[in-house]
Amino acid sequence: MEKIYITTAIPYVNGNPHIGHAMDYCLADCYARYQRIKGNEVRFQAGTDEHGNKIAQKAKELNVSVQEYVNENSEKFKNFIKKLNVSYTDFIRTTDVEHEKRVQEIWRRLSDHIYKAKYEGWYCTGCERYITKKEYEETGGVCPDHQKPYERLEEENYYYRISDFKDRIREAIESDELRILPEFRKKEVLRLLNESPDVSISRPVSQLSWGVPVPDDPSQVMYVWLDALSNYITVLGFPESLDFAEWWPADAQFVGKDILRFHAIIWPAMLLGLNLPLPRTLVSHGMVLCDGQKMSKSIGNVVDPVEVLDKYGLDAFRYFFLRHIDTFADSDFTWEKFSDAYNNELANDLGNLVQRLSTLAEKNQITYDKKENSGLSDEYIGLMDNFEFSKAFDLVWNRIQRLNKQIDEDKPWSLAKSGEIEKLNKCMNSLIEGLLDATYELSPFLPNAAEKIIEVFEGQIRAPKAPLFPKS
Ligand code: MSP
């Protein structure tokens, strides 16, 4: 049995969760459940990123205290994760006192690579990121993601000497010691690494008050990303926890492609500065678009995940996001696509299969002799180990569709009609066995549906009173 540590990006709590936020959770949860059925022990972090001007400004706009604001929004994210049936084991908030203390200790331990200098340049509060001169010129001074002009900063900051670690990071990425997925992002990261200057890791308290104070310098507050990235180890109790090394390095860190640069450059540089091993894999997923566009409040195309969940249920939600949203490429959400996938695939293929088989079994008093599960197929394992979730899901779905065909070909109802009981029993048992084997591979994707299917067929078979997925 191996110990597997899985992490998700911690969202900013300056608003409600949207469907894009579900990606990290669905992918990481699918992987966590897969590891568990392989018999491994899993630790799975989730949490919220609560410092920085972006959040403080929002609270001010709403005329509430920042602490109150982050408490309320962090809870919304926690509830959302629970609604998605995400099997996390640890939840961290960057305003947790323990986290703040540990981040200060991390700062102290990085001090050999920290120096003070004047920063003159640009900053985007939406991205919480320093902007290089080249980027400023290329974008005409306006952030393409937030449609806001960059802010000019001239201040005294602490810097982290990324240059101390560049060669080591490049070597780790090139050799796949730090695997970056998908493969095509690796080149992008290596190019960015070459261009990366040392990074400013603090702001004067006069410019940023909502953050972790820099140790021994009350005039400075830590840059949000230094604080946020640390969560992956502070949640395990770094530095003082005795079992930290049993879990670190992380096996898989799930992040969106928009924040890969922080995780592939600053984060490894921090870990190397702390003499810690690098994570094994950074899985960088694509963006969920709505009607072909980035979700944005100003366009008014933000989809509320709670609305989707309330209308269609959890299985439908996970089905769409894990199968129809490609794991690595950007993919589009539309209500129409969602509803088609639900009705034509989830209800028609899986719902019907369960209903047909269980009704036939109940009517003919078939008993299913529980067998040892035939395990996971090599092809499935190969795809899951490479984080190709949407492809692995296709594979499972092919099995389900084949079973539907098999019923049509075997025609168990004809065997019942002609009284061929032995043949009927054998045929039904083979179909049920096939379904339960497929359900085993389905369970990391749709844990709730899998549980219901097992409940129907194991023990005395009872057809569900209502369809598993009623047509909408
Ligand atoms: N707070 C930082 C992460 C710090 S991790 C140490 C942040 N927060 S975020 O709220 O903007 O994003 C959280 C996660 O959601 C990121 O992985 C991000 O890529 C993902 N997504 C945000 N919008 C998304 C889509 N529209 N589609 C898919 N994922 C998206 O960045």
mmCIF file of C-alpha atoms in Angstrom, residues 6-327:
data_model
loop_
_atom_site.group_PDB
_atom_site.id
_atom_site.type_symbol
_atom_site.label_atom_id
_atom_site.label_comp_id
_atom_site.label_asym_id
_atom_site.label_seq_id
_atom_site.Cartn_x
_atom_site.Cartn_y
_atom_site.Cartn_z
ATOM 1 C CA ILE A 6 -3.237 14.866 -3.824
ATOM 2 C CA THR A 7 -3.815 18.625 -3.859
ATOM 3 C CA THR A 8 -6.158 21.157 -5.483
ATOM 4 C CA ALA A 9 -5.650 24.876 -6.084
ATOM 5 C CA ILE A 10 -7.226 26.947 -3.331
ATOM 6 C CA PRO A 11 -9.706 29.418 -4.849
ATOM 7 C CA TYR A 12 -9.855 33.096 -3.963
ATOM 8 C CA VAL A 13 -12.898 33.789 -1.875
ATOM 9 C CA ASN A 14 -13.833 37.059 -3.566
ATOM 10 C CA GLY A 15 -17.075 35.632 -4.924
ATOM 11 C CA ASN A 16 -19.201 32.534 -5.194
ATOM 12 C CA PRO A 17 -17.942 29.280 -6.670
ATOM 13 C CA HIS A 18 -18.600 28.961 -10.414
ATOM 14 C CA ILE A 19 -18.583 25.838 -12.578
ATOM 15 C CA GLY A 20 -14.916 26.380 -13.550
ATOM 16 C CA HIS A 21 -13.922 25.860 -9.930
ATOM 17 C CA ALA A 22 -15.393 22.369 -10.112
ATOM 18 C CA MET A 23 -12.628 21.179 -12.454
ATOM 19 C CA ASP A 24 -9.854 20.884 -9.866
ATOM 20 C CA TYR A 25 -12.199 19.087 -7.494
ATOM 21 C CA CYS A 26 -13.739 16.660 -9.979
ATOM 22 C CA LEU A 27 -10.358 15.648 -11.423
ATOM 23 C CA ALA A 28 -8.593 15.365 -8.078
ATOM 24 C CA ASP A 29 -11.478 13.461 -6.537
ATOM 25 C CA CYS A 30 -11.604 11.045 -9.446
ATOM 26 C CA TYR A 31 -7.896 10.393 -9.006
ATOM 27 C CA ALA A 32 -8.219 10.028 -5.233
ATOM 28 C CA ARG A 33 -11.002 7.474 -5.563
ATOM 29 C CA TYR A 34 -9.042 5.601 -8.219
ATOM 30 C CA GLN A 35 -6.039 5.399 -5.893
ATOM 31 C CA ARG A 36 -8.226 4.137 -3.074
ATOM 32 C CA ILE A 37 -9.726 1.329 -5.141
ATOM 33 C CA LYS A 38 -6.174 0.335 -6.026
ATOM 34 C CA GLY A 39 -5.685 -0.108 -2.281
ATOM 35 C CA ASN A 40 -3.616 3.002 -1.601
ATOM 36 C CA GLU A 41 -3.977 5.363 1.330
ATOM 37 C CA VAL A 42 -4.880 8.876 0.225
ATOM 38 C CA ARG A 43 -4.490 12.276 1.787
ATOM 39 C CA PHE A 44 -6.385 14.894 -0.161
ATOM 40 C CA GLN A 45 -6.155 18.642 0.518
ATOM 41 C CA ALA A 46 -8.651 21.361 -0.379
ATOM 42 C CA GLY A 47 -9.018 24.868 0.957
ATOM 43 C CA THR A 48 -9.464 28.576 0.346
ATOM 44 C CA ASP A 49 -7.088 31.445 -0.491
ATOM 45 C CA GLU A 50 -8.177 34.366 1.668
ATOM 46 C CA HIS A 51 -5.530 37.104 1.665
ATOM 47 C CA GLY A 52 -4.653 39.900 -0.733
ATOM 48 C CA ASN A 53 -6.024 43.187 -1.969
ATOM 49 C CA LYS A 54 -8.484 41.608 -4.350
ATOM 50 C CA ILE A 55 -10.398 40.156 -1.409
ATOM 51 C CA ALA A 56 -9.941 43.135 0.901
ATOM 52 C CA GLN A 57 -11.268 45.491 -1.801
ATOM 53 C CA LYS A 58 -14.343 43.339 -2.357
ATOM 54 C CA ALA A 59 -15.167 43.293 1.356
ATOM 55 C CA LYS A 60 -14.781 47.063 1.457
ATOM 56 C CA GLU A 61 -17.158 47.481 -1.481
ATOM 57 C CA LEU A 62 -19.729 45.417 0.387
ATOM 58 C CA ASN A 63 -19.109 47.306 3.595
ATOM 59 C CA VAL A 64 -18.347 44.241 5.705
ATOM 60 C CA SER A 65 -15.261 43.338 7.687
ATOM 61 C CA VAL A 66 -12.751 41.311 5.684
ATOM 62 C CA GLN A 67 -12.751 38.517 8.248
ATOM 63 C CA GLU A 68 -16.522 38.229 8.138
ATOM 64 C CA TYR A 69 -16.435 38.260 4.362
ATOM 65 C CA VAL A 70 -13.843 35.495 4.041
ATOM 66 C CA ASN A 71 -15.560 33.368 6.691
ATOM 67 C CA GLU A 72 -18.795 33.487 4.792
ATOM 68 C CA ASN A 73 -17.275 32.795 1.381
ATOM 69 C CA SER A 74 -14.919 30.084 2.552
ATOM 70 C CA GLU A 75 -17.975 28.266 3.892
ATOM 71 C CA LYS A 76 -19.622 28.540 0.471
ATOM 72 C CA PHE A 77 -16.663 26.794 -1.134
ATOM 73 C CA LYS A 78 -16.630 24.135 1.540
ATOM 74 C CA ASN A 79 -20.330 23.454 0.979
ATOM 75 C CA PHE A 80 -19.782 23.342 -2.751
ATOM 76 C CA ILE A 81 -17.021 20.742 -2.361
ATOM 77 C CA LYS A 82 -19.296 18.670 -0.150
ATOM 78 C CA LYS A 83 -22.111 18.916 -2.674
ATOM 79 C CA LEU A 84 -19.738 17.530 -5.299
ATOM 80 C CA ASN A 85 -19.034 14.583 -2.962
ATOM 81 C CA VAL A 86 -15.331 15.351 -3.032
ATOM 82 C CA SER A 87 -13.532 12.927 -0.744
ATOM 83 C CA TYR A 88 -11.015 15.417 0.665
ATOM 84 C CA THR A 89 -9.326 14.677 3.960
ATOM 85 C CA ASP A 90 -7.950 18.119 4.894
ATOM 86 C CA PHE A 91 -9.377 21.606 4.435
ATOM 87 C CA ILE A 92 -7.093 24.598 4.891
ATOM 88 C CA ARG A 93 -7.816 28.312 5.020
ATOM 89 C CA THR A 94 -4.913 30.708 4.564
ATOM 90 C CA THR A 95 -6.316 32.765 7.462
ATOM 91 C CA ASP A 96 -5.922 29.784 9.818
ATOM 92 C CA VAL A 97 -3.614 30.882 12.620
ATOM 93 C CA GLU A 98 -1.567 27.691 12.322
ATOM 94 C CA HIS A 99 -1.061 28.276 8.611
ATOM 95 C CA GLU A 100 0.057 31.869 9.188
ATOM 96 C CA LYS A 101 2.610 30.805 11.805
ATOM 97 C CA ARG A 102 3.966 28.084 9.546
ATOM 98 C CA VAL A 103 4.262 30.457 6.584
ATOM 99 C CA GLN A 104 6.315 32.813 8.734
ATOM 100 C CA GLU A 105 8.608 29.928 9.606
ATOM 101 C CA ILE A 106 8.861 29.095 5.905
ATOM 102 C CA TRP A 107 9.916 32.698 5.227
ATOM 103 C CA ARG A 108 12.635 32.444 7.881
ATOM 104 C CA ARG A 109 13.927 29.233 6.346
ATOM 105 C CA LEU A 110 14.075 30.834 2.892
ATOM 106 C CA SER A 111 15.967 33.881 4.153
ATOM 107 C CA ASP A 112 19.286 32.965 2.491
ATOM 108 C CA HIS A 113 17.561 33.526 -0.843
ATOM 109 C CA ILE A 114 15.684 36.694 0.084
ATOM 110 C CA TYR A 115 16.926 40.259 -0.465
ATOM 111 C CA LYS A 116 15.376 43.716 -0.327
ATOM 112 C CA ALA A 117 15.184 45.977 -3.370
ATOM 113 C CA LYS A 118 13.075 48.605 -5.010
ATOM 114 C CA TYR A 119 10.302 47.397 -7.309
ATOM 115 C CA GLU A 120 9.316 49.655 -10.141
ATOM 116 C CA GLY A 121 6.831 48.109 -12.473
ATOM 117 C CA TRP A 122 3.331 46.844 -12.994
ATOM 118 C CA TYR A 123 0.894 44.732 -11.033
ATOM 119 C CA CYS A 124 -2.487 43.139 -11.744
ATOM 120 C CA THR A 125 -4.695 42.820 -8.677
ATOM 121 C CA GLY A 126 -7.084 40.527 -10.566
ATOM 122 C CA CYS A 127 -4.251 38.040 -11.187
ATOM 123 C CA GLU A 128 -2.411 39.055 -7.971
ATOM 124 C CA ARG A 129 0.687 39.048 -10.165
ATOM 125 C CA TYR A 130 3.656 41.248 -11.080
ATOM 126 C CA ILE A 131 3.699 42.006 -14.779
ATOM 127 C CA THR A 132 6.939 42.098 -16.788
ATOM 128 C CA LYS A 133 7.771 44.976 -19.112
ATOM 129 C CA LYS A 134 7.398 42.650 -22.090
ATOM 130 C CA GLU A 135 3.926 41.568 -20.988
ATOM 131 C CA TYR A 136 2.958 45.161 -20.399
ATOM 132 C CA GLU A 137 3.981 46.084 -23.925
ATOM 133 C CA GLU A 138 2.332 43.054 -25.500
ATOM 134 C CA THR A 139 -1.016 43.732 -23.820
ATOM 135 C CA GLY A 140 -1.028 47.499 -24.216
ATOM 136 C CA GLY A 141 -1.097 47.823 -20.420
ATOM 137 C CA VAL A 142 -4.483 46.151 -19.957
ATOM 138 C CA CYS A 143 -4.893 42.711 -18.416
ATOM 139 C CA PRO A 144 -6.512 40.473 -21.042
ATOM 140 C CA ASP A 145 -8.087 38.301 -18.327
ATOM 141 C CA HIS A 146 -9.525 41.066 -16.184
ATOM 142 C CA GLN A 147 -9.915 43.865 -18.735
ATOM 143 C CA LYS A 148 -8.374 46.327 -16.288
ATOM 144 C CA PRO A 149 -5.310 48.537 -16.717
ATOM 145 C CA TYR A 150 -2.272 47.365 -14.769
ATOM 146 C CA GLU A 151 -1.368 49.290 -11.661
ATOM 147 C CA ARG A 152 1.977 51.093 -11.497
ATOM 148 C CA LEU A 153 3.998 50.211 -8.398
ATOM 149 C CA GLU A 154 7.085 51.885 -7.011
ATOM 150 C CA GLU A 155 7.863 50.379 -3.682
ATOM 151 C CA GLU A 156 10.468 48.700 -1.561
ATOM 152 C CA ASN A 157 9.913 44.926 -1.517
ATOM 153 C CA TYR A 158 11.584 41.708 -0.555
ATOM 154 C CA TYR A 159 12.600 39.528 -3.474
ATOM 155 C CA TYR A 160 13.066 35.807 -3.776
ATOM 156 C CA ARG A 161 16.097 34.779 -5.781
ATOM 157 C CA ILE A 162 14.532 32.456 -8.354
ATOM 158 C CA SER A 163 17.866 32.607 -10.215
ATOM 159 C CA ASP A 164 19.412 30.411 -7.474
ATOM 160 C CA PHE A 165 17.201 27.528 -8.620
ATOM 161 C CA LYS A 166 16.540 27.955 -12.319
ATOM 162 C CA ASP A 167 19.018 25.306 -13.491
ATOM 163 C CA ARG A 168 17.767 22.771 -10.997
ATOM 164 C CA ILE A 169 14.108 23.426 -11.926
ATOM 165 C CA ARG A 170 14.853 23.163 -15.640
ATOM 166 C CA GLU A 171 16.641 19.852 -15.093
ATOM 167 C CA ALA A 172 13.743 18.501 -12.995
ATOM 168 C CA ILE A 173 11.157 19.466 -15.599
ATOM 169 C CA GLU A 174 13.169 18.233 -18.573
ATOM 170 C CA SER A 175 13.830 14.863 -16.931
ATOM 171 C CA ASP A 176 10.206 14.491 -15.731
ATOM 172 C CA GLU A 177 11.343 14.336 -12.110
ATOM 173 C CA LEU A 178 8.705 17.068 -11.942
ATOM 174 C CA ARG A 179 6.266 15.862 -14.556
ATOM 175 C CA ILE A 180 4.138 18.550 -16.178
ATOM 176 C CA LEU A 181 0.966 17.406 -17.870
ATOM 177 C CA PRO A 182 -0.148 17.806 -20.556
ATOM 178 C CA GLU A 183 3.200 17.369 -22.261
ATOM 179 C CA PHE A 184 2.677 20.428 -24.518
ATOM 180 C CA ARG A 185 2.635 22.749 -21.496
ATOM 181 C CA LYS A 186 6.112 21.623 -20.519
ATOM 182 C CA LYS A 187 7.760 23.631 -23.346
ATOM 183 C CA GLU A 188 5.691 26.647 -22.426
ATOM 184 C CA VAL A 189 6.883 26.436 -18.827
ATOM 185 C CA LEU A 190 10.524 26.012 -19.842
ATOM 186 C CA ARG A 191 10.287 29.130 -21.987
ATOM 187 C CA LEU A 192 8.700 31.078 -19.120
ATOM 188 C CA LEU A 193 11.371 29.831 -16.752
ATOM 189 C CA ASN A 194 14.097 31.311 -18.961
ATOM 190 C CA GLU A 195 12.381 34.687 -18.868
ATOM 191 C CA SER A 196 11.518 34.634 -15.141
ATOM 192 C CA PRO A 197 13.112 37.400 -13.108
ATOM 193 C CA ASP A 198 13.506 37.135 -9.330
ATOM 194 C CA VAL A 199 10.090 37.483 -7.817
ATOM 195 C CA SER A 200 8.919 40.145 -5.440
ATOM 196 C CA ILE A 201 7.472 38.392 -2.373
ATOM 197 C CA SER A 202 6.219 41.237 -0.195
ATOM 198 C CA ARG A 203 4.341 44.509 -0.354
ATOM 199 C CA PRO A 204 4.583 47.502 1.967
ATOM 200 C CA VAL A 205 1.892 47.303 4.632
ATOM 201 C CA SER A 206 0.599 50.672 3.425
ATOM 202 C CA GLN A 207 -0.295 48.993 0.103
ATOM 203 C CA LEU A 208 -1.434 45.619 1.379
ATOM 204 C CA SER A 209 -2.632 45.141 4.893
ATOM 205 C CA TRP A 210 -4.689 41.952 4.539
ATOM 206 C CA GLY A 211 -1.961 39.342 4.580
ATOM 207 C CA VAL A 212 0.649 37.527 6.655
ATOM 208 C CA PRO A 213 3.172 39.927 8.234
ATOM 209 C CA VAL A 214 6.781 39.434 7.201
ATOM 210 C CA PRO A 215 8.662 38.173 10.264
ATOM 211 C CA ASP A 216 10.785 40.831 11.979
ATOM 212 C CA ASP A 217 9.676 43.592 9.609
ATOM 213 C CA PRO A 218 6.301 45.093 10.522
ATOM 214 C CA SER A 219 6.457 47.404 7.509
ATOM 215 C CA GLN A 220 5.957 44.527 5.047
ATOM 216 C CA VAL A 221 3.280 41.944 4.312
ATOM 217 C CA MET A 222 3.836 38.744 2.339
ATOM 218 C CA TYR A 223 2.873 38.456 -1.294
ATOM 219 C CA VAL A 224 -0.302 36.358 -1.540
ATOM 220 C CA TRP A 225 1.176 33.663 -3.741
ATOM 221 C CA LEU A 226 3.986 32.883 -1.307
ATOM 222 C CA ASP A 227 1.376 32.486 1.410
ATOM 223 C CA ALA A 228 -1.032 30.536 -0.821
ATOM 224 C CA LEU A 229 1.468 28.083 -2.317
ATOM 225 C CA SER A 230 2.719 27.212 1.146
ATOM 226 C CA ASN A 231 -0.704 25.758 1.971
ATOM 227 C CA TYR A 232 0.229 22.481 0.286
ATOM 228 C CA ILE A 233 2.784 21.782 2.998
ATOM 229 C CA THR A 234 1.433 23.735 5.978
ATOM 230 C CA VAL A 235 -1.741 21.662 5.769
ATOM 231 C CA LEU A 236 0.444 18.609 6.425
ATOM 232 C CA GLY A 237 1.893 20.374 9.442
ATOM 233 C CA PHE A 238 5.198 21.468 7.902
ATOM 234 C CA PRO A 239 7.655 22.114 9.428
ATOM 235 C CA GLU A 240 6.970 20.553 12.806
ATOM 236 C CA SER A 241 4.800 17.573 11.956
ATOM 237 C CA LEU A 242 6.475 14.220 12.440
ATOM 238 C CA ASP A 243 4.660 12.414 9.643
ATOM 239 C CA PHE A 244 5.163 15.182 7.057
ATOM 240 C CA ALA A 245 7.745 13.174 5.099
ATOM 241 C CA GLU A 246 5.354 10.247 4.849
ATOM 242 C CA TRP A 247 3.101 12.376 2.638
ATOM 243 C CA TRP A 248 5.352 14.859 0.917
ATOM 244 C CA PRO A 249 6.152 15.034 -2.025
ATOM 245 C CA ALA A 250 2.676 15.280 -3.491
ATOM 246 C CA ASP A 251 1.897 12.677 -6.119
ATOM 247 C CA ALA A 252 -0.434 14.935 -8.043
ATOM 248 C CA GLN A 253 -1.174 18.643 -7.820
ATOM 249 C CA PHE A 254 -4.195 19.762 -9.840
ATOM 250 C CA VAL A 255 -4.235 23.332 -11.137
ATOM 251 C CA GLY A 256 -5.785 25.251 -14.006
ATOM 252 C CA LYS A 257 -3.514 26.218 -16.909
ATOM 253 C CA ASP A 258 -3.842 29.900 -15.904
ATOM 254 C CA ILE A 259 -1.905 29.318 -12.683
ATOM 255 C CA LEU A 260 0.574 26.726 -13.913
ATOM 256 C CA ARG A 261 3.378 29.334 -14.028
ATOM 257 C CA PHE A 262 3.199 29.854 -10.243
ATOM 258 C CA HIS A 263 3.206 26.121 -9.599
ATOM 259 C CA ALA A 264 5.955 25.273 -12.065
ATOM 260 C CA ILE A 265 8.374 28.096 -11.221
ATOM 261 C CA ILE A 266 7.823 29.886 -7.888
ATOM 262 C CA TRP A 267 6.606 26.791 -6.066
ATOM 263 C CA PRO A 268 9.540 24.522 -7.035
ATOM 264 C CA ALA A 269 11.918 27.390 -6.204
ATOM 265 C CA MET A 270 10.359 27.643 -2.749
ATOM 266 C CA LEU A 271 10.581 23.898 -2.192
ATOM 267 C CA LEU A 272 14.220 23.804 -3.280
ATOM 268 C CA GLY A 273 14.960 26.712 -0.933
ATOM 269 C CA LEU A 274 13.460 24.607 1.871
ATOM 270 C CA ASN A 275 15.441 21.529 0.796
ATOM 271 C CA LEU A 276 12.244 19.648 0.101
ATOM 272 C CA PRO A 277 11.573 17.268 -2.774
ATOM 273 C CA LEU A 278 9.533 18.499 -5.730
ATOM 274 C CA PRO A 279 6.002 17.258 -6.406
ATOM 275 C CA ARG A 280 5.852 14.294 -8.762
ATOM 276 C CA THR A 281 3.196 15.598 -11.161
ATOM 277 C CA LEU A 282 1.574 18.910 -11.913
ATOM 278 C CA VAL A 283 -1.664 18.283 -13.762
ATOM 279 C CA SER A 284 -2.751 21.407 -15.556
ATOM 280 C CA HIS A 285 -6.305 21.290 -16.825
ATOM 281 C CA GLY A 286 -7.964 23.483 -19.427
ATOM 282 C CA MET A 287 -10.618 26.120 -18.862
ATOM 283 C CA VAL A 288 -14.363 25.667 -18.855
ATOM 284 C CA LEU A 289 -15.844 28.158 -21.277
ATOM 285 C CA CYS A 290 -19.467 29.213 -21.510
ATOM 286 C CA ASP A 291 -20.878 29.589 -24.985
ATOM 287 C CA GLY A 292 -17.330 29.625 -26.292
ATOM 288 C CA GLN A 293 -16.207 32.474 -24.058
ATOM 289 C CA LYS A 294 -14.358 32.873 -20.806
ATOM 290 C CA MET A 295 -16.839 33.169 -17.937
ATOM 291 C CA SER A 296 -17.041 36.703 -16.707
ATOM 292 C CA LYS A 297 -19.404 38.734 -14.619
ATOM 293 C CA SER A 298 -19.341 41.592 -17.104
ATOM 294 C CA ILE A 299 -20.343 39.338 -20.019
ATOM 295 C CA GLY A 300 -22.962 37.836 -17.701
ATOM 296 C CA ASN A 301 -22.267 34.240 -18.722
ATOM 297 C CA VAL A 302 -21.209 32.861 -15.331
ATOM 298 C CA VAL A 303 -22.965 29.571 -14.603
ATOM 299 C CA ASP A 304 -23.878 28.857 -11.008
ATOM 300 C CA PRO A 305 -22.911 25.251 -10.187
ATOM 301 C CA VAL A 306 -25.585 25.054 -7.508
ATOM 302 C CA GLU A 307 -28.229 25.675 -10.147
ATOM 303 C CA VAL A 308 -26.832 22.814 -12.272
ATOM 304 C CA LEU A 309 -26.639 20.507 -9.263
ATOM 305 C CA ASP A 310 -30.153 21.340 -8.099
ATOM 306 C CA LYS A 311 -31.630 20.844 -11.522
ATOM 307 C CA TYR A 312 -29.825 17.690 -12.641
ATOM 308 C CA GLY A 313 -28.163 16.156 -9.591
ATOM 309 C CA LEU A 314 -24.608 15.244 -8.746
ATOM 310 C CA ASP A 315 -24.141 12.287 -11.102
ATOM 311 C CA ALA A 316 -25.130 14.414 -14.082
ATOM 312 C CA PHE A 317 -22.755 17.171 -12.984
ATOM 313 C CA ARG A 318 -19.771 14.871 -12.559
ATOM 314 C CA TYR A 319 -20.673 13.000 -15.733
ATOM 315 C CA PHE A 320 -20.524 16.151 -17.826
ATOM 316 C CA PHE A 321 -17.427 17.644 -16.254
ATOM 317 C CA LEU A 322 -15.411 14.456 -16.294
ATOM 318 C CA ARG A 323 -16.428 13.137 -19.716
ATOM 319 C CA HIS A 324 -17.442 16.052 -21.887
ATOM 320 C CA ILE A 325 -15.031 18.612 -20.558
ATOM 321 C CA ASP A 326 -11.710 17.411 -21.938
ATOM 322 C CA THR A 327 -9.166 16.961 -19.150
#
